[in-house]
Tab-separated table of C-alpha atoms in Angstrom:
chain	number	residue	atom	x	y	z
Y	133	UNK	CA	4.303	2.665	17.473
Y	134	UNK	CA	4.861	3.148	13.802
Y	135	UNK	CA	4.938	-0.351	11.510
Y	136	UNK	CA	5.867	-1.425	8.431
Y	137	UNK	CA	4.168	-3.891	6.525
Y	138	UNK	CA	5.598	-5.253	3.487
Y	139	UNK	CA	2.699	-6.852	0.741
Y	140	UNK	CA	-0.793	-5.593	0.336
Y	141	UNK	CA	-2.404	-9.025	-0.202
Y	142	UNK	CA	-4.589	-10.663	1.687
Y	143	UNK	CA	-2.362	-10.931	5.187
Y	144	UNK	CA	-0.897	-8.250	5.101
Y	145	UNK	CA	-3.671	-5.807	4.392
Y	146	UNK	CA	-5.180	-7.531	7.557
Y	147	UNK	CA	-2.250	-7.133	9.677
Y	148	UNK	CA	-2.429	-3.412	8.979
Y	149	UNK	CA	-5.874	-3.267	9.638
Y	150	UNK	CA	-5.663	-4.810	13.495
Y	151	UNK	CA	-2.726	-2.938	14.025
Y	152	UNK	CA	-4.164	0.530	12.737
Y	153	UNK	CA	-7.079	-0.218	15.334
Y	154	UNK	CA	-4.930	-1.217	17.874
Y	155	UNK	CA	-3.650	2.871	17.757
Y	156	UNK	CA	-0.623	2.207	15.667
Y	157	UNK	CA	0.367	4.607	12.678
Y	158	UNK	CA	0.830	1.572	9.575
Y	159	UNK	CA	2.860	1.668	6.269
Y	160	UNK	CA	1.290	-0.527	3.759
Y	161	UNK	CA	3.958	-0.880	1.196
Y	162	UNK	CA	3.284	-2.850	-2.374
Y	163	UNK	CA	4.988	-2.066	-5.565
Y	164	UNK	CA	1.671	-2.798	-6.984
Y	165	UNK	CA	-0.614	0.415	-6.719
Y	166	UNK	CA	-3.463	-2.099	-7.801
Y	167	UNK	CA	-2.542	-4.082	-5.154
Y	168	UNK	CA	-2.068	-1.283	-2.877
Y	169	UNK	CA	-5.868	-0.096	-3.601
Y	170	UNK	CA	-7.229	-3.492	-3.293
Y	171	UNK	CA	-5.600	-3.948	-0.156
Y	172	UNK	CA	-7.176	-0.367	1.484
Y	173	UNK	CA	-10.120	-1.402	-0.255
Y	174	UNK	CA	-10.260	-4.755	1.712
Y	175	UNK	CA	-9.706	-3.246	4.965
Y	176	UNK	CA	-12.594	-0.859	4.261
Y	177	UNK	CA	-14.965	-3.341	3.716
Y	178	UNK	CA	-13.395	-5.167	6.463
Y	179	UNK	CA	-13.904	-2.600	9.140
Y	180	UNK	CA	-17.896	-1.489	7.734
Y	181	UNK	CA	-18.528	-5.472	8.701
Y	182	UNK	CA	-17.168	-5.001	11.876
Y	183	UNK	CA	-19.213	-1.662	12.336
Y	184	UNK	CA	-22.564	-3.288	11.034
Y	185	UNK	CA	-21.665	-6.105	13.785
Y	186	UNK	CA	-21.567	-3.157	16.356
Y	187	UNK	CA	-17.729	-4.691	17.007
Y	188	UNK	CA	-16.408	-0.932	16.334
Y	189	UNK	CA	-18.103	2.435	15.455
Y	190	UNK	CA	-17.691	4.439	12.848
Y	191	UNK	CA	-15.397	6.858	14.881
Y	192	UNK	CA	-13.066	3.917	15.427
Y	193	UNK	CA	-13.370	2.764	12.043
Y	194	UNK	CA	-12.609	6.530	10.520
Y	195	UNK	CA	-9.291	6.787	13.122
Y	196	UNK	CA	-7.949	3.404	12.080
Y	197	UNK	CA	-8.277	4.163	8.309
Y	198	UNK	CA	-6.231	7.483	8.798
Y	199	UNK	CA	-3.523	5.574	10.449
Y	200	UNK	CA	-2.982	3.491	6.961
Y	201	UNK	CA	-0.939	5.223	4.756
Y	202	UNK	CA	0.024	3.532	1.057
Y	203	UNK	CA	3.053	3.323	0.076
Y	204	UNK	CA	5.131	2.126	-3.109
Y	205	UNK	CA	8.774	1.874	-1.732
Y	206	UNK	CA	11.131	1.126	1.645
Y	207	UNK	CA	12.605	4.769	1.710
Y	208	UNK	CA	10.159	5.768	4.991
Y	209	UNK	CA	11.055	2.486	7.024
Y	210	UNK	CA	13.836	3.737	8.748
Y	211	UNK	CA	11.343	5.117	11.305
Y	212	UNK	CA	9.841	1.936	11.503
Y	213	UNK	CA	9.893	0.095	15.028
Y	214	UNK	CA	8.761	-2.695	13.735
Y	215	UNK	CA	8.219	-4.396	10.082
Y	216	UNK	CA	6.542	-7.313	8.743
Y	217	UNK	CA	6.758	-8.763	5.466
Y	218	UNK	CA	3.533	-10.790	4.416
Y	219	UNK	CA	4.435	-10.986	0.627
Y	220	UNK	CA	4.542	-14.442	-1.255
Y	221	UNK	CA	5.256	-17.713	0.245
Y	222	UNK	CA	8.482	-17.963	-1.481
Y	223	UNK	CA	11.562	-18.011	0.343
Y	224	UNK	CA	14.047	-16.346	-2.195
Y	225	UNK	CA	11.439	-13.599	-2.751
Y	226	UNK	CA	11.260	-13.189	0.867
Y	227	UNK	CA	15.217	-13.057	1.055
Y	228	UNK	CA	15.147	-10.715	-1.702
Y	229	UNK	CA	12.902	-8.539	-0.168
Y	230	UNK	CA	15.041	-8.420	3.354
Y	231	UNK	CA	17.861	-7.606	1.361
Y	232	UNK	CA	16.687	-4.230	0.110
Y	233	UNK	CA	14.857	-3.591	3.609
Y	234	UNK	CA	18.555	-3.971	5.493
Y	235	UNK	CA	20.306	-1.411	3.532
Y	236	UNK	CA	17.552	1.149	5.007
Y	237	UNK	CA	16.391	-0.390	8.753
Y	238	UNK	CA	17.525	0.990	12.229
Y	239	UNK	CA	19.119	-1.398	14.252
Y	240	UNK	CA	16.521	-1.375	16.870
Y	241	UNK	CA	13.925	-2.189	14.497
Y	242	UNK	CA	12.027	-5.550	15.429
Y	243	UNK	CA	12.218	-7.752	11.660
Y	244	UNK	CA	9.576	-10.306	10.785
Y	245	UNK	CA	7.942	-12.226	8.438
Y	246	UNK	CA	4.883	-13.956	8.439
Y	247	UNK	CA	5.641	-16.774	7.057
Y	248	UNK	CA	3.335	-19.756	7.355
Y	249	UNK	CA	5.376	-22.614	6.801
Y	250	UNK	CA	9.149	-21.672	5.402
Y	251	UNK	CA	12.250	-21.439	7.713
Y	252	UNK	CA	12.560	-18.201	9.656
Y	253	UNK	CA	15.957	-18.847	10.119
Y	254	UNK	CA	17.153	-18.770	6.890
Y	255	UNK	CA	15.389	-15.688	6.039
Y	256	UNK	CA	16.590	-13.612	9.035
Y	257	UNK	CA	20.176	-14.804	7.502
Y	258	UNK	CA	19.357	-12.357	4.810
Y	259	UNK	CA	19.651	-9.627	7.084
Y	260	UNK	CA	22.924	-8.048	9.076
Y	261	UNK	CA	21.503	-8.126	12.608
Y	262	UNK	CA	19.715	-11.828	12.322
Y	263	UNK	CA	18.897	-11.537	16.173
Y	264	UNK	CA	16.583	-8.698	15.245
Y	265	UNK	CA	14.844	-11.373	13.381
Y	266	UNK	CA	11.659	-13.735	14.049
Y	267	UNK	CA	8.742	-15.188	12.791
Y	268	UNK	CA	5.214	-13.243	13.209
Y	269	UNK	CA	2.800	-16.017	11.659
Y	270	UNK	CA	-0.972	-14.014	11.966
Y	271	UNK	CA	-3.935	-16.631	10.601
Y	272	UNK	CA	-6.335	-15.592	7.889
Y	273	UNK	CA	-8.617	-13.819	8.035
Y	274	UNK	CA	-6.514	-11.693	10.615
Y	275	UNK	CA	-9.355	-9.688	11.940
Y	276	UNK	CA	-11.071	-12.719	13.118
Y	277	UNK	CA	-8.258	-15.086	14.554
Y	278	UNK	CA	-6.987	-14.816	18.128
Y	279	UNK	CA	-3.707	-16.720	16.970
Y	280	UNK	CA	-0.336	-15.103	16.472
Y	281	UNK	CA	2.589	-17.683	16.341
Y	282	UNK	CA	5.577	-16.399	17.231
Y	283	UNK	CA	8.126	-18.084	15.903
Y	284	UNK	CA	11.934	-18.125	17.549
Y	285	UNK	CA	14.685	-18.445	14.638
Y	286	UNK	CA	17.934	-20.282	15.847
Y	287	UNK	CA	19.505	-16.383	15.702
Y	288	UNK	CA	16.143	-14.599	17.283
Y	289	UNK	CA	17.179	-13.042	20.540
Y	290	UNK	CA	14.874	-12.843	24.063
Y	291	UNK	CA	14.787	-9.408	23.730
Y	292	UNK	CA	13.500	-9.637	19.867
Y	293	UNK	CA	11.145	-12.630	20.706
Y	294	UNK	CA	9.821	-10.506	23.998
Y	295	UNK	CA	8.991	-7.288	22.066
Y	296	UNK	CA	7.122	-9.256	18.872
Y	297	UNK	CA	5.462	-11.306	21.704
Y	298	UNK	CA	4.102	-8.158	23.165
Y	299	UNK	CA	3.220	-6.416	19.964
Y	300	UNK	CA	1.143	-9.841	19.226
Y	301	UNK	CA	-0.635	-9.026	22.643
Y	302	UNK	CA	-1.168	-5.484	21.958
Y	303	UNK	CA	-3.137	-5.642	18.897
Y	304	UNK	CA	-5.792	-8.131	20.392
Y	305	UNK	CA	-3.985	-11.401	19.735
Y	306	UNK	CA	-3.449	-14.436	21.756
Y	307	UNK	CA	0.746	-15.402	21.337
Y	308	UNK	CA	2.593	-18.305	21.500
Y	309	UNK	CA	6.190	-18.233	21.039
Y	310	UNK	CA	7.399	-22.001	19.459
Y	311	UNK	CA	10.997	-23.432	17.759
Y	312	UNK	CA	11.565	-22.479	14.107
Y	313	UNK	CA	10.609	-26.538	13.349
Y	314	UNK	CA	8.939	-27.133	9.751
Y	315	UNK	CA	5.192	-26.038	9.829
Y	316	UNK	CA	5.593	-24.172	13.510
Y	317	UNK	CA	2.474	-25.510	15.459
Y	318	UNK	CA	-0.558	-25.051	13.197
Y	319	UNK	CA	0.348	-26.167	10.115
Y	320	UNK	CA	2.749	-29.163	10.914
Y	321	UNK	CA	-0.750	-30.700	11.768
Y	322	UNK	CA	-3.415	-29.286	9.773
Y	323	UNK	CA	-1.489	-29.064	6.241
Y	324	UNK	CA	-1.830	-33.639	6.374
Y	325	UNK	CA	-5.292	-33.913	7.683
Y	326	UNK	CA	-5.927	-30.794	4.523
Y	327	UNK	CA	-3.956	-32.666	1.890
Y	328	UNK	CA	-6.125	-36.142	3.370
Y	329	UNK	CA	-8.955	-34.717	2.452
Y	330	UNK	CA	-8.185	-33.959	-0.978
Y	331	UNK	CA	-6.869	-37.330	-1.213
Y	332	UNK	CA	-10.282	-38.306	-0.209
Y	333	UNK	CA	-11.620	-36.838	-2.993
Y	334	UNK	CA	-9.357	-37.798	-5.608
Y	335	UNK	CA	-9.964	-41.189	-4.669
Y	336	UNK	CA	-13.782	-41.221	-4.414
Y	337	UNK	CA	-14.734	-42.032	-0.946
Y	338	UNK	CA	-17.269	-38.926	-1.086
Y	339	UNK	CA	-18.557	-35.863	-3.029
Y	340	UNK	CA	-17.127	-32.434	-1.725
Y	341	UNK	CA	-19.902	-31.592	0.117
Y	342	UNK	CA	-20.020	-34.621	2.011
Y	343	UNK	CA	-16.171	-34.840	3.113
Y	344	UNK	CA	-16.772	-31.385	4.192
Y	345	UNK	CA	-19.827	-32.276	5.743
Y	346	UNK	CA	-18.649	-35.372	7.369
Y	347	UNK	CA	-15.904	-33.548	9.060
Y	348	UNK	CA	-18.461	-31.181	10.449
Y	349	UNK	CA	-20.887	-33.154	11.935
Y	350	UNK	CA	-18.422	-36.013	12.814
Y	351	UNK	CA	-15.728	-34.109	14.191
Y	352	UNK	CA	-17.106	-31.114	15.251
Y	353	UNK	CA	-15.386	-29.067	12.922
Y	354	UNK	CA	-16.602	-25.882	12.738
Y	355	UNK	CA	-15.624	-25.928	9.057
Y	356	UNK	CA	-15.203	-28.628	6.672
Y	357	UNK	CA	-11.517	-29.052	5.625
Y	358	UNK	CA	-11.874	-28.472	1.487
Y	359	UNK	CA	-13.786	-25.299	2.174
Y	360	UNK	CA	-10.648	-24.852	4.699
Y	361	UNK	CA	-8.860	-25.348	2.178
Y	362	UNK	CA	-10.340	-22.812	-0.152
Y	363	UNK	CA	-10.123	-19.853	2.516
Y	364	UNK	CA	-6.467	-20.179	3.180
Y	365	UNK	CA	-5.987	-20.283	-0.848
Y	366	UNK	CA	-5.105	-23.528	-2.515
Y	367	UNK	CA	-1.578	-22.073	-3.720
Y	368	UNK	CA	-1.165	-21.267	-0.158
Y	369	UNK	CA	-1.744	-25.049	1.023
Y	370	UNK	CA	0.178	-26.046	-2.228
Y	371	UNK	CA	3.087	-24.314	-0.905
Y	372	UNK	CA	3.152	-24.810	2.645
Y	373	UNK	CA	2.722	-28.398	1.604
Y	374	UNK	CA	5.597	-28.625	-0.413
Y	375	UNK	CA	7.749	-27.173	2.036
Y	376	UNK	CA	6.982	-29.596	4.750
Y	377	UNK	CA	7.384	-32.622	2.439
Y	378	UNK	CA	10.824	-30.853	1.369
Y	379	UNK	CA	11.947	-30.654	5.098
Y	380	UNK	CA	10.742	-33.646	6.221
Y	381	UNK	CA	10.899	-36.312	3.554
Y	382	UNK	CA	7.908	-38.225	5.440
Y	383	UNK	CA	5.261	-39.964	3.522
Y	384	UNK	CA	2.600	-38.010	5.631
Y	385	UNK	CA	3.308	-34.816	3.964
Y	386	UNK	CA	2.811	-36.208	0.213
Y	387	UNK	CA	1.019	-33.906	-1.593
Y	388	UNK	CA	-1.958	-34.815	-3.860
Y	389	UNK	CA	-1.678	-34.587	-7.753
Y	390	UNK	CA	-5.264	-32.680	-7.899
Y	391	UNK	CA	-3.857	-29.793	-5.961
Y	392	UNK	CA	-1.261	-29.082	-8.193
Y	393	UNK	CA	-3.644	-29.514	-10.917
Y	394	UNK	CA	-5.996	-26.679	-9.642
Y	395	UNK	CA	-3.348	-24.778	-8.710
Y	396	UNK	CA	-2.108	-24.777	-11.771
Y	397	UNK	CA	-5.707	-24.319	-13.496
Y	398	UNK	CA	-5.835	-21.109	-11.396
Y	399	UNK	CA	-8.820	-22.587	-9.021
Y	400	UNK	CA	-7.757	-20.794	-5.857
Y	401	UNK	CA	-10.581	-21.120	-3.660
Y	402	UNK	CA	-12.316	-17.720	-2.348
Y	403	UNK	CA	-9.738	-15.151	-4.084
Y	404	UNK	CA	-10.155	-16.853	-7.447
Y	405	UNK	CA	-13.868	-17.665	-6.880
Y	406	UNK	CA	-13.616	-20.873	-7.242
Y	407	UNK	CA	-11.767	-24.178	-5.583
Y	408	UNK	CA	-13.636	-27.296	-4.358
Y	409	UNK	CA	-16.238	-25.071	-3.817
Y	410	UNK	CA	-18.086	-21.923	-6.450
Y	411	UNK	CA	-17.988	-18.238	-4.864
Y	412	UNK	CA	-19.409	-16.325	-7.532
């Protein structure tokens, strides 16, 4: 099969990575050549972990790298059987970004985004054939997770839903097809019990290392929810948070005033080096 990805970062260098090693010939498409490097660069070091783990050799890692090929525009993705955008949480640069993909696309081509937390159905209404159209929501870090949701837009057909479902399956991961509600599955319940914890914080019930810690020990969390919070990318959490408190209106969802702050202060978590926790 021969895939698109749209957006080098983080997600969607990842998704091209498990797809390349599935046996799939990738596009990895940026506008950024810095990103573009940085994402090939990623999946490099990516893959030599997964060789020093004896998870892959280095046969396996060579054949998946030659199936990546950069790219700085759309003009190849005609060929494409299926394409996934993974660029900013943002829905008008999303829509924007469907747009130009439209003019180009075959009508058979399977469309999706992986979205963590906007609506997939009013993204696929940037597009002509919205029933080609569905959510592909792969979990960070995408070589590790089993999870793919796969997310049903009110215009999404079977067929659509049936072939991303299978694609999901054929790379390695584990599928679940749910309603395009606010937050899908995952993170209509994780994004409070993360935005809780920085509540916590805020108000001084504990130290960092101790809410994380807590949560650990206490729960049986196999990671504490501000260092959670630090791997997904605070303006990641930010954003998903805002959306579900836009959608839903429910005090549940409020979102606290110190992740804004570091948000705004550039504190990212891991891809800034630091959040509620130091990564230098």
């Amino acid at each position: 099969m021969k895939l698109a990805v749209i957006g080098a970062g983080t997600m969607g260098a990842g998704i091209a990575q498990v797809a390349a090693l599935a046996g799939h010939d990738v596009w990895l498409q940026d506008q950024s050549s810095e990103a573009r490097e940085r994402g090939l660069s990623n999946i490099e070091a990516s893959l030599s972990r997964l060789v020093k783990k004896e998870t892959i050799s280095a046969d396996e890692q060579a054949t998946a790298l030659s199936r990546i090929t950069l790219v700085g525009d759309i003009s190849h993705f005609e060929a494409a059987e299926i394409i996934i955008e993974a660029v900013f949480e943002n829905v008008d640069i999303k829509r924007e970004v469907w747009l130009q993909v439209d003019k180009i696309v075959d009508a058979k081509t399977v469309l999706a985004t992986n979205t963590s937390s906007l609506s997939v159905t009013e993204i696929a209404s940037s597009v002509s054939r919205p029933e080609r159209f569905c959510g592909l929501h792969f979990f960070n870090p995408v070589a590790m997770m089993p999870l793919v949701e796969v997310v049903r837009a009110l215009q999404s057909s079977d067929e659509t839903i049936d072939k991303a479902r299978d694609f999901a399956h054929g790379v390695g991961k584990i599928p679940i097809v749910c309603a395009d509600k606010p937050g899908f599955i995952v993170n209509r319940l994780l994004i409070p019990y993360l935005n809780d914890a920085v509540h916590a914080l805020t108000e001084g019930v504990a130290s960092a290392e101790d809410i994380d810690k807590a949560m650990k020990l206490g729960a049986n969390m196999p990671i504490g929810p501000l260092a959670l919070c630090d791997l997904v990318g605070l303006d990641v959490a930010l954003a998903a948070s805002e959306s579900l408190f836009k959608e839903f209106g429910d005090p549940k969802f409020r979102i606290s005033p110190l992740l804004r702050q570091m948000v705004r202060a550039g504190k990212l978590g891991r891809k800034s080096d630091e959040g509620f926790f130091s990564y230098e």
